[in-house]
Coordinates of C-alpha atoms in Angstrom, one line a residue:
Chain A
M1 CA 144.0 90.3 69.2
S2 CA 143.4 86.8 70.5
V3 CA 142.5 88.1 74.0
V4 CA 139.4 89.8 72.6
T5 CA 138.0 86.9 70.7
E6 CA 138.7 84.2 73.3
A7 CA 137.4 86.3 76.1
G8 CA 134.5 87.5 74.1
T9 CA 133.0 84.1 73.6
G10 CA 133.7 83.1 77.2
G11 CA 132.1 86.2 78.7
G12 CA 129.0 86.0 76.7
E13 CA 127.7 82.8 78.0
G14 CA 124.8 83.1 80.4
R15 CA 126.0 86.2 82.1
R16 CA 124.7 88.8 79.7
P17 CA 121.1 89.2 78.9
V18 CA 120.5 89.3 75.2
T19 CA 119.3 92.9 75.0
G20 CA 120.2 95.2 72.3
R21 CA 122.8 97.9 72.5
G22 CA 120.9 100.3 74.7
G23 CA 118.5 100.7 71.8
G24 CA 115.0 99.7 70.9
V25 CA 112.0 101.9 71.4
R26 CA 110.5 99.4 73.9
Q27 CA 113.5 99.4 76.2
S28 CA 113.8 103.1 75.9
W29 CA 110.2 103.6 77.0
R30 CA 110.5 101.1 79.8
D31 CA 113.7 102.7 81.2
S32 CA 112.2 106.2 80.8
L33 CA 109.2 105.2 82.9
I34 CA 111.4 103.7 85.6
V35 CA 113.3 107.0 85.8
A36 CA 110.1 109.0 85.7
R37 CA 108.8 107.0 88.6
R38 CA 111.9 107.7 90.6
N39 CA 111.5 111.4 90.0
L40 CA 107.8 111.3 90.9
I41 CA 108.6 109.5 94.2
R42 CA 111.2 112.2 94.9
M43 CA 108.5 114.9 94.4
T44 CA 106.3 113.3 97.0
R45 CA 109.3 113.3 99.4
I46 CA 110.1 117.0 98.8
P47 CA 106.5 118.5 98.6
E48 CA 107.7 122.0 99.2
I49 CA 109.2 122.1 95.7
V50 CA 105.8 121.2 94.2
L51 CA 104.1 123.6 96.5
F52 CA 106.3 126.6 95.5
G53 CA 105.7 125.6 91.9
L54 CA 101.9 126.0 92.6
I55 CA 102.1 129.2 94.6
Q56 CA 104.2 131.1 92.0
P57 CA 101.7 131.2 89.1
V58 CA 98.7 131.7 91.5
M59 CA 100.6 134.8 92.9
F60 CA 101.1 136.1 89.3
V61 CA 97.4 135.8 88.5
V62 CA 96.4 137.6 91.6
L63 CA 99.0 140.3 91.3
F64 CA 98.4 141.0 87.6
T65 CA 94.6 140.9 88.0
Y66 CA 94.5 143.3 90.9
V67 CA 97.5 145.5 90.2
F68 CA 97.4 145.9 86.5
G69 CA 93.8 144.9 85.9
G70 CA 92.3 148.4 86.3
S71 CA 94.9 150.3 84.2
L72 CA 95.7 148.2 81.1
K73 CA 93.6 148.3 78.0
V74 CA 92.7 145.3 76.0
G75 CA 91.3 146.0 72.5
G76 CA 90.2 149.4 73.6
S77 CA 88.4 148.1 76.8
T78 CA 89.6 149.1 80.2
S79 CA 87.4 146.6 82.0
A80 CA 89.1 144.5 84.6
A81 CA 87.2 141.4 83.5
D82 CA 88.5 141.8 79.9
Y83 CA 92.1 142.1 81.1
R84 CA 91.6 139.0 83.3
N85 CA 90.3 137.0 80.4
F86 CA 93.1 138.3 78.2
L87 CA 95.8 137.6 80.9
M88 CA 95.1 134.0 81.6
A89 CA 96.5 132.5 78.4
G90 CA 99.7 134.4 79.1
I91 CA 99.9 133.2 82.7
F92 CA 99.2 129.6 81.7
A93 CA 101.9 129.7 79.0
Q94 CA 104.4 131.3 81.4
T95 CA 103.6 128.7 84.0
V96 CA 104.3 125.7 81.7
T97 CA 107.6 127.2 80.5
F98 CA 108.8 127.8 84.0
A99 CA 109.0 124.0 84.4
T100 CA 112.3 124.4 82.5
A101 CA 114.0 125.6 85.6
G102 CA 112.9 122.6 87.6
A103 CA 114.1 120.1 85.0
G104 CA 117.5 121.9 84.7
A105 CA 118.0 122.0 88.5
G106 CA 117.0 118.4 88.9
I107 CA 119.4 117.1 86.2
A108 CA 122.3 119.4 87.5
E109 CA 121.8 118.0 91.0
D110 CA 121.9 114.4 89.7
M111 CA 125.2 115.3 88.0
H112 CA 126.5 116.9 91.1
K113 CA 125.6 114.0 93.4
G114 CA 127.2 111.4 91.1
L115 CA 123.9 109.8 90.1
I116 CA 124.4 110.5 86.5
D117 CA 127.6 108.4 86.7
R118 CA 125.7 105.6 88.3
F119 CA 123.1 105.7 85.5
R120 CA 125.7 106.0 82.7
A121 CA 127.5 102.9 83.9
L122 CA 124.2 100.9 83.8
P123 CA 123.1 99.1 80.6
M124 CA 120.0 101.3 80.1
A125 CA 118.6 103.2 77.2
R126 CA 120.6 106.3 76.3
G127 CA 118.1 109.0 76.6
A128 CA 116.0 107.4 79.4
V129 CA 117.5 109.5 82.3
L130 CA 116.5 112.7 80.6
T131 CA 113.2 111.5 79.1
G132 CA 112.2 110.1 82.5
R133 CA 112.9 113.5 84.1
T134 CA 111.0 115.4 81.5
L135 CA 108.0 113.1 81.8
A136 CA 108.0 113.6 85.6
D137 CA 108.1 117.3 85.1
L138 CA 105.1 117.0 82.7
V139 CA 103.1 115.4 85.5
Q140 CA 104.0 118.3 87.8
T141 CA 103.2 120.8 85.1
A142 CA 99.8 119.2 84.6
L143 CA 99.1 119.4 88.4
T144 CA 100.1 123.1 88.5
V145 CA 97.9 123.9 85.5
I146 CA 94.9 122.2 87.1
V147 CA 95.3 124.2 90.3
L148 CA 95.9 127.4 88.4
A149 CA 92.8 126.8 86.3
A150 CA 90.7 126.4 89.4
V151 CA 92.0 129.6 90.9
A152 CA 91.5 131.5 87.7
L153 CA 87.9 130.3 87.5
L154 CA 87.3 131.5 91.1
L155 CA 88.7 134.9 90.1
G156 CA 86.2 135.1 87.3
W157 CA 88.2 133.8 84.2
R158 CA 85.8 132.4 81.6
V159 CA 86.3 130.9 78.1
G160 CA 84.1 132.0 75.2
T161 CA 84.1 135.7 76.2
D162 CA 85.2 136.8 72.7
G163 CA 83.5 134.5 70.3
D164 CA 82.5 130.9 70.4
T165 CA 84.4 127.8 71.7
D166 CA 83.6 124.3 72.8
A167 CA 84.9 121.6 75.1
F168 CA 87.1 120.2 72.4
R169 CA 88.7 123.5 71.6
V170 CA 89.3 124.3 75.3
A171 CA 90.9 120.9 75.8
A172 CA 93.0 121.4 72.7
G173 CA 94.3 124.6 74.2
F174 CA 95.4 122.8 77.4
G175 CA 96.9 120.0 75.3
L176 CA 99.0 122.5 73.4
L177 CA 100.1 124.1 76.7
M178 CA 101.3 120.6 77.9
L179 CA 103.2 120.0 74.6
C180 CA 104.8 123.4 74.8
G181 CA 105.8 122.9 78.4
Y182 CA 107.2 119.5 77.7
A183 CA 109.3 121.0 74.8
F184 CA 110.7 123.7 77.1
T185 CA 111.8 121.1 79.7
W186 CA 114.2 119.7 77.1
I187 CA 115.8 123.2 77.0
G188 CA 116.1 122.9 80.8
A189 CA 117.7 119.5 80.4
L190 CA 120.4 120.9 78.2
I191 CA 121.0 123.8 80.6
G192 CA 121.2 121.3 83.6
L193 CA 123.8 119.2 81.8
S194 CA 125.8 122.3 80.8
V195 CA 126.3 124.1 84.1
R196 CA 128.4 123.3 87.1
S197 CA 126.0 123.4 90.0
P198 CA 122.3 123.0 90.7
E199 CA 122.1 126.6 91.8
A200 CA 123.4 127.8 88.4
A201 CA 120.9 125.6 86.7
T202 CA 118.0 127.2 88.6
N203 CA 119.2 130.7 87.8
G204 CA 120.3 129.9 84.3
G205 CA 117.0 128.1 83.7
L206 CA 114.9 131.2 84.7
I207 CA 116.8 134.3 83.5
W208 CA 116.3 133.8 79.8
L209 CA 112.6 133.0 80.3
F210 CA 111.9 136.6 81.4
P211 CA 112.7 138.2 78.0
V212 CA 111.1 135.3 76.2
T213 CA 107.8 135.6 78.1
F214 CA 107.8 139.5 78.3
I215 CA 108.8 140.3 74.7
S216 CA 105.6 138.6 73.6
N217 CA 101.8 139.1 73.5
A218 CA 101.4 137.5 76.9
F219 CA 100.8 140.7 79.0
V220 CA 100.6 143.6 76.5
D221 CA 99.6 144.1 72.8
P222 CA 102.7 143.9 70.6
S223 CA 101.3 146.4 68.2
N224 CA 102.3 149.1 70.6
M225 CA 106.0 148.0 70.6
T226 CA 108.7 149.5 68.3
P227 CA 108.6 147.7 65.0
W228 CA 111.8 145.5 65.5
L229 CA 110.6 144.4 68.9
R230 CA 107.1 143.8 67.6
H231 CA 108.6 141.4 64.9
I232 CA 110.5 139.5 67.6
A233 CA 107.3 139.3 69.7
E234 CA 105.2 138.1 66.8
W235 CA 107.7 135.3 65.8
N236 CA 108.4 134.4 69.4
P237 CA 107.3 130.7 69.9
F238 CA 106.0 131.8 73.3
S239 CA 103.6 134.3 71.6
A240 CA 102.3 131.5 69.3
I241 CA 101.2 129.4 72.2
V242 CA 99.6 132.3 73.9
Q243 CA 97.8 133.3 70.7
A244 CA 96.7 129.7 70.1
C245 CA 95.2 129.5 73.6
R246 CA 93.3 132.8 73.2
V247 CA 92.0 131.7 69.8
L248 CA 91.0 128.2 71.1
W249 CA 89.4 129.6 74.3
A250 CA 87.8 132.6 72.5
N251 CA 89.4 135.0 75.0
P252 CA 90.0 138.7 74.1
G253 CA 93.2 140.4 73.0
Q254 CA 94.1 138.1 70.0
S255 CA 96.9 139.8 68.0
V256 CA 95.8 141.1 64.6
S257 CA 99.0 140.7 62.5
D258 CA 100.2 139.4 59.2
A259 CA 103.0 137.4 60.8
W260 CA 102.4 133.7 60.0
P261 CA 102.6 132.4 63.7
M262 CA 99.9 134.9 64.6
R263 CA 97.6 133.9 61.8
H264 CA 98.1 130.2 62.3
P265 CA 98.9 130.0 66.0
V266 CA 97.9 126.3 66.5
W267 CA 100.1 125.1 63.7
A268 CA 102.9 127.4 64.7
S269 CA 102.8 126.1 68.3
L270 CA 102.9 122.5 67.1
V271 CA 105.8 123.2 64.7
Y272 CA 107.8 125.2 67.3
S273 CA 107.2 122.6 70.0
V274 CA 108.2 119.6 67.9
A275 CA 111.3 121.5 66.6
I276 CA 112.4 122.4 70.1
I277 CA 111.9 118.8 71.3
V278 CA 113.9 117.3 68.3
I279 CA 116.7 119.9 68.5
F280 CA 117.1 120.0 72.3
R281 CA 116.6 116.3 72.8
T282 CA 119.3 115.5 70.3
L283 CA 121.7 118.0 71.9
S284 CA 120.9 116.9 75.4
V285 CA 121.3 113.2 74.8
R286 CA 124.6 113.8 73.1
K287 CA 125.8 115.9 76.0
Y288 CA 124.6 113.3 78.5
R289 CA 126.7 110.6 76.9
S290 CA 129.9 112.6 77.5
A291 CA 128.7 114.4 80.7
T292 CA 131.2 114.9 83.5
V293 CA 131.0 117.2 86.5
Chain B
M1 CA 139.3 84.7 81.0
P2 CA 135.9 86.4 81.6
G3 CA 136.3 88.7 84.5
A4 CA 139.8 90.0 83.7
I5 CA 140.6 93.7 83.1
R6 CA 143.2 94.6 80.6
A7 CA 144.2 98.0 79.4
E8 CA 146.9 99.0 77.0
G9 CA 148.3 102.5 76.5
L10 CA 145.3 104.5 77.8
V11 CA 145.7 108.2 77.2
K12 CA 143.3 110.9 78.2
T13 CA 143.9 114.6 78.1
F14 CA 141.7 117.4 79.5
G15 CA 143.0 120.6 77.9
D16 CA 146.7 120.8 78.7
V17 CA 146.5 118.2 81.4
R18 CA 147.5 114.6 80.5
A19 CA 145.3 112.9 83.1
L20 CA 146.4 109.5 81.7
D21 CA 149.7 109.3 79.9
G22 CA 149.8 105.7 78.6
V23 CA 148.5 103.5 81.3
D24 CA 148.8 99.7 81.0
L25 CA 146.9 97.5 83.5
D26 CA 146.3 93.8 83.8
V27 CA 144.1 92.2 86.4
P28 CA 143.8 88.4 86.2
E29 CA 140.4 87.0 86.9
G30 CA 139.5 86.7 90.6
T31 CA 142.3 89.0 91.8
V32 CA 142.3 92.5 93.2
L33 CA 144.4 95.3 91.8
G34 CA 145.0 98.3 94.0
L35 CA 145.5 101.5 92.0
L36 CA 147.5 103.6 94.4
G37 CA 148.3 107.3 94.1
P38 CA 147.7 110.8 95.4
N39 CA 144.8 113.0 94.3
G40 CA 145.0 114.0 90.7
A41 CA 147.3 111.1 89.8
G42 CA 144.8 109.8 87.2
K43 CA 143.2 107.0 89.2
T44 CA 139.6 108.1 88.8
T45 CA 140.2 108.9 85.1
A46 CA 141.4 105.4 84.6
V47 CA 138.3 103.9 86.3
R48 CA 136.1 106.2 84.2
C49 CA 137.7 105.0 81.0
L50 CA 137.3 101.3 82.0
T51 CA 133.7 101.7 83.1
T52 CA 132.6 103.3 79.8
L53 CA 132.0 106.7 81.4
L54 CA 134.9 108.3 79.5
R55 CA 136.3 107.6 76.1
P56 CA 140.1 107.5 76.1
D57 CA 141.9 109.5 73.4
A58 CA 144.2 106.5 72.7
G59 CA 144.7 103.0 73.8
N60 CA 142.3 100.1 74.2
A61 CA 140.7 98.1 77.0
V62 CA 139.0 94.8 77.5
V63 CA 136.8 94.3 80.5
A64 CA 135.1 90.9 81.3
G65 CA 136.2 89.8 77.8
I66 CA 134.5 92.6 76.0
D67 CA 136.2 95.5 74.2
V68 CA 135.2 98.6 76.1
L69 CA 135.4 100.9 73.0
E70 CA 133.6 98.6 70.7
D71 CA 130.7 97.4 72.8
P72 CA 130.4 99.6 75.9
D73 CA 126.8 98.5 76.5
A74 CA 127.8 94.9 76.8
V75 CA 130.5 95.9 79.3
R76 CA 127.9 97.7 81.4
H77 CA 126.0 94.4 81.8
S78 CA 129.1 92.8 83.4
I79 CA 130.4 95.5 85.7
G80 CA 129.5 97.1 89.0
L81 CA 130.8 100.6 89.8
S82 CA 131.0 102.0 93.3
G83 CA 131.9 105.7 93.2
Q84 CA 133.9 108.1 95.2
F85 CA 130.8 109.8 96.6
A86 CA 127.9 107.5 97.4
A87 CA 125.8 107.8 94.3
V88 CA 122.4 106.8 95.6
D89 CA 119.2 108.9 95.4
E90 CA 118.9 110.5 98.8
Y91 CA 115.2 111.0 98.6
L92 CA 114.5 107.3 97.8
T93 CA 114.6 104.6 100.4
G94 CA 117.4 102.1 100.4
R95 CA 115.0 99.5 98.9
E96 CA 113.7 101.8 96.2
N97 CA 117.3 102.6 95.2
L98 CA 118.2 99.0 94.8
V99 CA 115.1 98.0 93.0
M100 CA 115.5 100.9 90.5
V101 CA 119.1 99.9 89.8
G102 CA 118.0 96.3 89.3
R103 CA 115.3 97.3 86.9
L104 CA 117.8 99.5 85.0
Y105 CA 120.1 96.5 84.7
Q106 CA 117.1 95.1 82.8
M107 CA 115.9 92.8 85.5
G108 CA 112.2 92.0 85.8
R109 CA 110.2 93.7 88.6
R110 CA 110.0 90.5 90.8
D111 CA 113.6 89.6 90.4
A112 CA 114.7 93.2 91.2
K113 CA 112.7 93.2 94.4
A114 CA 113.9 89.8 95.5
R115 CA 117.5 90.8 94.8
A116 CA 117.1 94.1 96.7
A117 CA 115.8 92.3 99.8
E118 CA 118.7 89.9 99.6
L119 CA 121.3 92.7 99.4
L120 CA 119.7 94.7 102.2
E121 CA 120.0 91.6 104.4
Q122 CA 123.6 90.9 103.3
F123 CA 124.7 94.5 104.0
H124 CA 122.8 94.8 107.3
L125 CA 120.5 97.4 106.0
T126 CA 117.2 95.6 106.5
D127 CA 116.1 97.8 109.4
A128 CA 116.7 100.9 107.4
A129 CA 115.5 99.5 104.1
D130 CA 112.3 101.7 104.0
R131 CA 113.8 104.9 105.2
I132 CA 115.0 107.6 102.8
T133 CA 118.8 107.4 102.4
K134 CA 119.2 111.1 103.2
N135 CA 119.0 110.0 106.9
Y136 CA 121.5 107.2 106.6
S137 CA 124.9 107.5 108.2
G138 CA 128.0 107.8 105.9
G139 CA 128.9 104.2 106.4
M140 CA 125.3 103.0 105.6
R141 CA 125.2 105.1 102.5
R142 CA 128.6 103.6 101.4
R143 CA 127.3 100.1 102.0
L144 CA 124.1 100.9 100.0
D145 CA 126.2 102.3 97.2
L146 CA 128.3 99.1 97.2
A147 CA 125.1 97.0 97.2
A148 CA 123.8 98.9 94.2
A149 CA 127.0 98.0 92.4
L150 CA 126.4 94.3 93.2
V151 CA 122.9 94.0 92.1
V152 CA 123.6 91.7 89.1
R153 CA 126.5 89.9 90.7
P154 CA 128.9 91.4 88.2
P155 CA 132.1 89.4 87.5
V156 CA 134.1 92.6 87.5
M157 CA 133.9 95.4 90.1
F158 CA 135.3 98.8 90.2
M159 CA 135.6 100.8 93.4
D160 CA 136.8 104.3 93.3
E161 CA 138.1 105.2 96.7
P162 CA 135.5 103.2 98.6
T163 CA 136.5 104.2 102.1
T164 CA 137.5 107.9 101.6
G165 CA 136.0 109.9 104.4
L166 CA 134.8 107.0 106.5
D167 CA 135.7 106.6 110.1
P168 CA 138.0 103.7 111.1
R169 CA 135.2 101.5 112.3
N170 CA 133.2 101.8 109.1
R171 CA 136.4 101.4 107.1
L172 CA 137.2 98.1 108.7
Q173 CA 133.6 97.0 108.2
L174 CA 133.8 97.8 104.5
W175 CA 137.1 96.1 104.2
D176 CA 135.4 92.9 105.5
V177 CA 132.6 93.2 102.9
I178 CA 135.2 93.7 100.1
K179 CA 137.2 90.7 101.3
D180 CA 134.1 88.5 101.3
L181 CA 133.3 89.7 97.8
V182 CA 136.7 88.8 96.5
S183 CA 136.7 85.4 98.1
G184 CA 133.6 84.8 96.0
G185 CA 135.7 85.1 92.8
T186 CA 134.9 88.7 91.8
T187 CA 137.7 90.6 89.9
L188 CA 138.2 93.9 91.6
L189 CA 140.0 97.1 90.6
L190 CA 140.2 99.4 93.6
T191 CA 141.6 102.9 93.7
T192 CA 142.9 104.3 97.0
Q193 CA 145.1 107.0 98.4
Y194 CA 145.5 104.9 101.6
L195 CA 148.6 102.8 101.4
E196 CA 147.3 100.7 104.3
E197 CA 144.2 99.9 102.3
A198 CA 146.0 98.7 99.2
D199 CA 148.3 96.7 101.5
H200 CA 145.3 95.1 103.1
L201 CA 143.1 94.3 100.2
A202 CA 145.0 94.1 97.0
H203 CA 146.9 91.2 95.5
D204 CA 148.8 93.5 93.2
I205 CA 149.4 97.1 93.4
A206 CA 150.0 99.6 90.7
V207 CA 151.4 102.9 91.8
V208 CA 150.2 105.8 89.7
D209 CA 151.6 109.3 89.6
H210 CA 151.0 112.0 86.9
G211 CA 149.0 109.7 84.7
R212 CA 151.5 106.9 84.6
V213 CA 152.0 103.6 86.3
I214 CA 155.4 104.1 88.0
A215 CA 155.7 100.8 89.7
R216 CA 153.7 97.5 90.0
G217 CA 154.0 94.3 91.9
T218 CA 152.8 92.7 95.1
S219 CA 153.0 94.7 98.3
D220 CA 156.0 92.6 99.4
E221 CA 157.7 93.1 96.0
L222 CA 157.3 96.8 96.2
K223 CA 158.6 96.9 99.8
A224 CA 161.6 94.7 98.9
R225 CA 162.4 97.1 96.1
T226 CA 162.5 100.0 98.5
G227 CA 165.0 98.2 100.6
G228 CA 164.9 95.9 103.6
E229 CA 164.2 96.6 107.2
R230 CA 164.9 99.7 109.1
V231 CA 165.8 100.5 112.6
E232 CA 163.7 103.3 114.0
V233 CA 164.6 105.1 117.2
I234 CA 162.9 107.8 119.1
V235 CA 165.2 109.5 121.6
R236 CA 164.1 111.1 124.9
A237 CA 165.4 114.6 124.2
R238 CA 166.2 116.5 121.0
E239 CA 169.7 117.2 122.2
L240 CA 170.5 113.5 122.0
M241 CA 169.7 113.3 118.3
P242 CA 173.2 114.1 116.9
Q243 CA 174.8 111.4 119.1
A244 CA 172.2 108.9 118.2
A245 CA 172.6 109.8 114.5
A246 CA 176.3 109.1 114.7
V247 CA 175.6 105.6 116.1
L248 CA 172.9 104.7 113.7
T249 CA 175.0 105.9 110.7
R250 CA 177.7 103.4 111.7
F251 CA 175.2 100.5 111.7
G252 CA 173.1 101.5 108.8
V253 CA 173.5 100.5 105.1
G254 CA 171.7 103.5 103.7
E255 CA 170.8 107.1 104.3
L256 CA 169.7 108.2 107.7
A257 CA 166.4 110.0 107.9
T258 CA 165.6 112.2 110.9
E259 CA 162.5 114.0 112.0
D260 CA 163.2 116.8 114.5
H261 CA 159.8 117.4 116.0
T262 CA 159.1 113.7 116.7
R263 CA 162.8 113.0 117.7
R264 CA 162.7 110.1 115.3
L265 CA 165.7 108.6 113.5
T266 CA 165.4 105.9 110.9
V267 CA 168.1 104.0 109.0
P268 CA 168.0 101.0 106.6
V269 CA 169.9 98.1 108.0
S270 CA 170.7 94.5 107.2
G271 CA 171.1 92.1 110.1
G272 CA 167.8 91.7 111.7
P273 CA 167.1 91.4 115.4
K274 CA 170.7 90.6 116.2
L275 CA 171.8 93.9 114.8
L276 CA 168.9 95.7 116.6
A277 CA 170.3 94.3 119.9
E278 CA 173.7 95.6 119.1
V279 CA 172.3 99.1 118.3
I280 CA 170.4 99.2 121.6
R281 CA 173.5 98.1 123.6
E282 CA 175.7 100.8 121.8
L283 CA 173.1 103.5 122.4
D284 CA 172.7 102.5 126.0
S285 CA 176.5 102.4 126.7
R286 CA 176.6 106.0 125.5
G287 CA 173.8 107.0 127.8
I288 CA 171.4 107.9 125.1
E289 CA 168.0 107.6 126.6
L290 CA 165.2 106.2 124.3
D291 CA 161.5 106.5 124.3
D292 CA 161.0 103.8 121.6
V293 CA 163.1 101.6 119.4
G294 CA 162.2 98.9 116.9
L295 CA 162.9 97.1 113.7
R296 CA 160.3 97.7 111.1
R297 CA 159.7 96.7 107.5
P298 CA 159.1 99.5 105.0
T299 CA 155.5 100.7 104.7
L300 CA 154.0 101.6 101.4
D301 CA 154.6 105.2 102.5
D302 CA 158.3 104.5 102.2
V303 CA 157.7 102.9 98.8
F304 CA 155.8 105.9 97.6
L305 CA 158.5 108.2 98.9
S306 CA 161.3 106.4 97.3
L307 CA 159.4 106.0 93.9
T308 CA 158.2 109.6 93.6
G309 CA 160.4 111.6 95.8
H310 CA 157.4 112.9 97.7
M311 CA 155.0 111.5 100.3
A312 CA 151.6 110.4 99.1
E313 CA 149.7 112.7 101.5
A314 CA 152.0 115.7 100.8
T315 CA 151.1 115.6 97.1
A316 CA 147.4 115.1 97.9
A317 CA 147.5 118.2 100.1
E318 CA 149.4 120.2 97.6
E319 CA 147.0 119.4 94.7
G320 CA 144.0 119.8 97.0
S321 CA 145.0 123.4 97.7
A322 CA 145.9 124.2 94.2

């Protein structure tokens, strides 16, 4: 068709910058950071969201420590201190996975308000809107974890109570938590793109996390569960990260099991997290490209 | 012709609904096409297909000289889109919104900032530039949304119902902005359900209903097609309507339309002011008292009615409640 070729040469002159087709790692990274910045600015303008995100895990620590602390046994010990040291890895892991709901609600709101349409009509990198959002959530998660760690230390949580550890291993535990939390925000992104309203994304982003975080080694020892449930708990990616933290921090209550993720929790956490990122990022970006409200 | 919009045979179905059922459009460079139709006619779907947001099931489209299906990213460099609801981030300031959009159009930081300041000035938003847009009025938010679409001075603009929900003052203001824009040479495709708006802004009008273009032409051409002038009479009392109807039918060249609750009678005529004078004399001699009488040209409402068999607003309400 002559219209295409004629117009094509005419329109190309001077008006269009010679960037690639929304591709290129550099452009992708640049655009993602611009979107991340936008989301971080938003967080400073709606501080109550960040605040509630901080209060929730702190409340969990306090409640679990004082309500369950005296009654639950960890490795045969009923000491409240042992339970507290056992509990913290679970609470940290739960906290980082709850970022899922925030990512989902944020993206659903952008869809709802028509911002996703604005972004999709711009010549920007394909995954940048979603990557930017997950990066901003990672910053919020880091902030939450720092506050939570401070509160936990005040309440008497200590590393190295059940063996030896060092600064590197403690930091590695926190690094794994961040990676795992980041992976889960991609699940949130897909939920946010798939539901019809921000409210649905908040609920949908949270509901499934309860079985995931409770059918695990986070709060109780899976060896007391019925066998089929125990298998689920031991292969649950969430249990792997909890176990990895307990091992790296030398905290009590590490599962003794033949299941591979329980024997190699650090590797299992890495594999699970990377797999979740690859799968859910691919699905989310595909969904984003055809997203409509 | 960079800047032109051309679409052939666009089809898009959502489940059982054929939102677009073979739409052809042609907008020469530097002109304005008004896409006119009720809610659910397929206007927004057409815009979404042309702006790369939606992939049509069939057909092809060229925007700013670039094939939309083959190179959507290049199209995105050359278009500006202003949506039905103001798509700006409500927790960012006006300035932050514009800078972000500029950066995502791949501008450098300094250029994006300079352009943002320029646009804020142009759209009279400088005073509000550093306030978050959540506190903007509806009109301000619309202007910011439009400014965001203009960041790279795109040769082709799409506006999806730009004034829906605005009060008359803001609507007039936005019309002025749009007219300025077009006088600068921008090609514009505008959707609207307001006949007055299409009449006011567009060079050409395409009337859309049920996913098809059912008529196209200039406002004058469409009106001419609907028939010439009409005599419109409002009688003092409802009892006078039958008598008045008898008189008007005698002078009219087409079917008489009556509206009981407004006591309005309308009939197509040919003969202009001279005929109007005769009508008035005749009504007067029979003692039929009038509240109002006049000769008027068909509005686009009449056009829509004669083309589709229903009023534009009526369909909109119907589909809104469905």
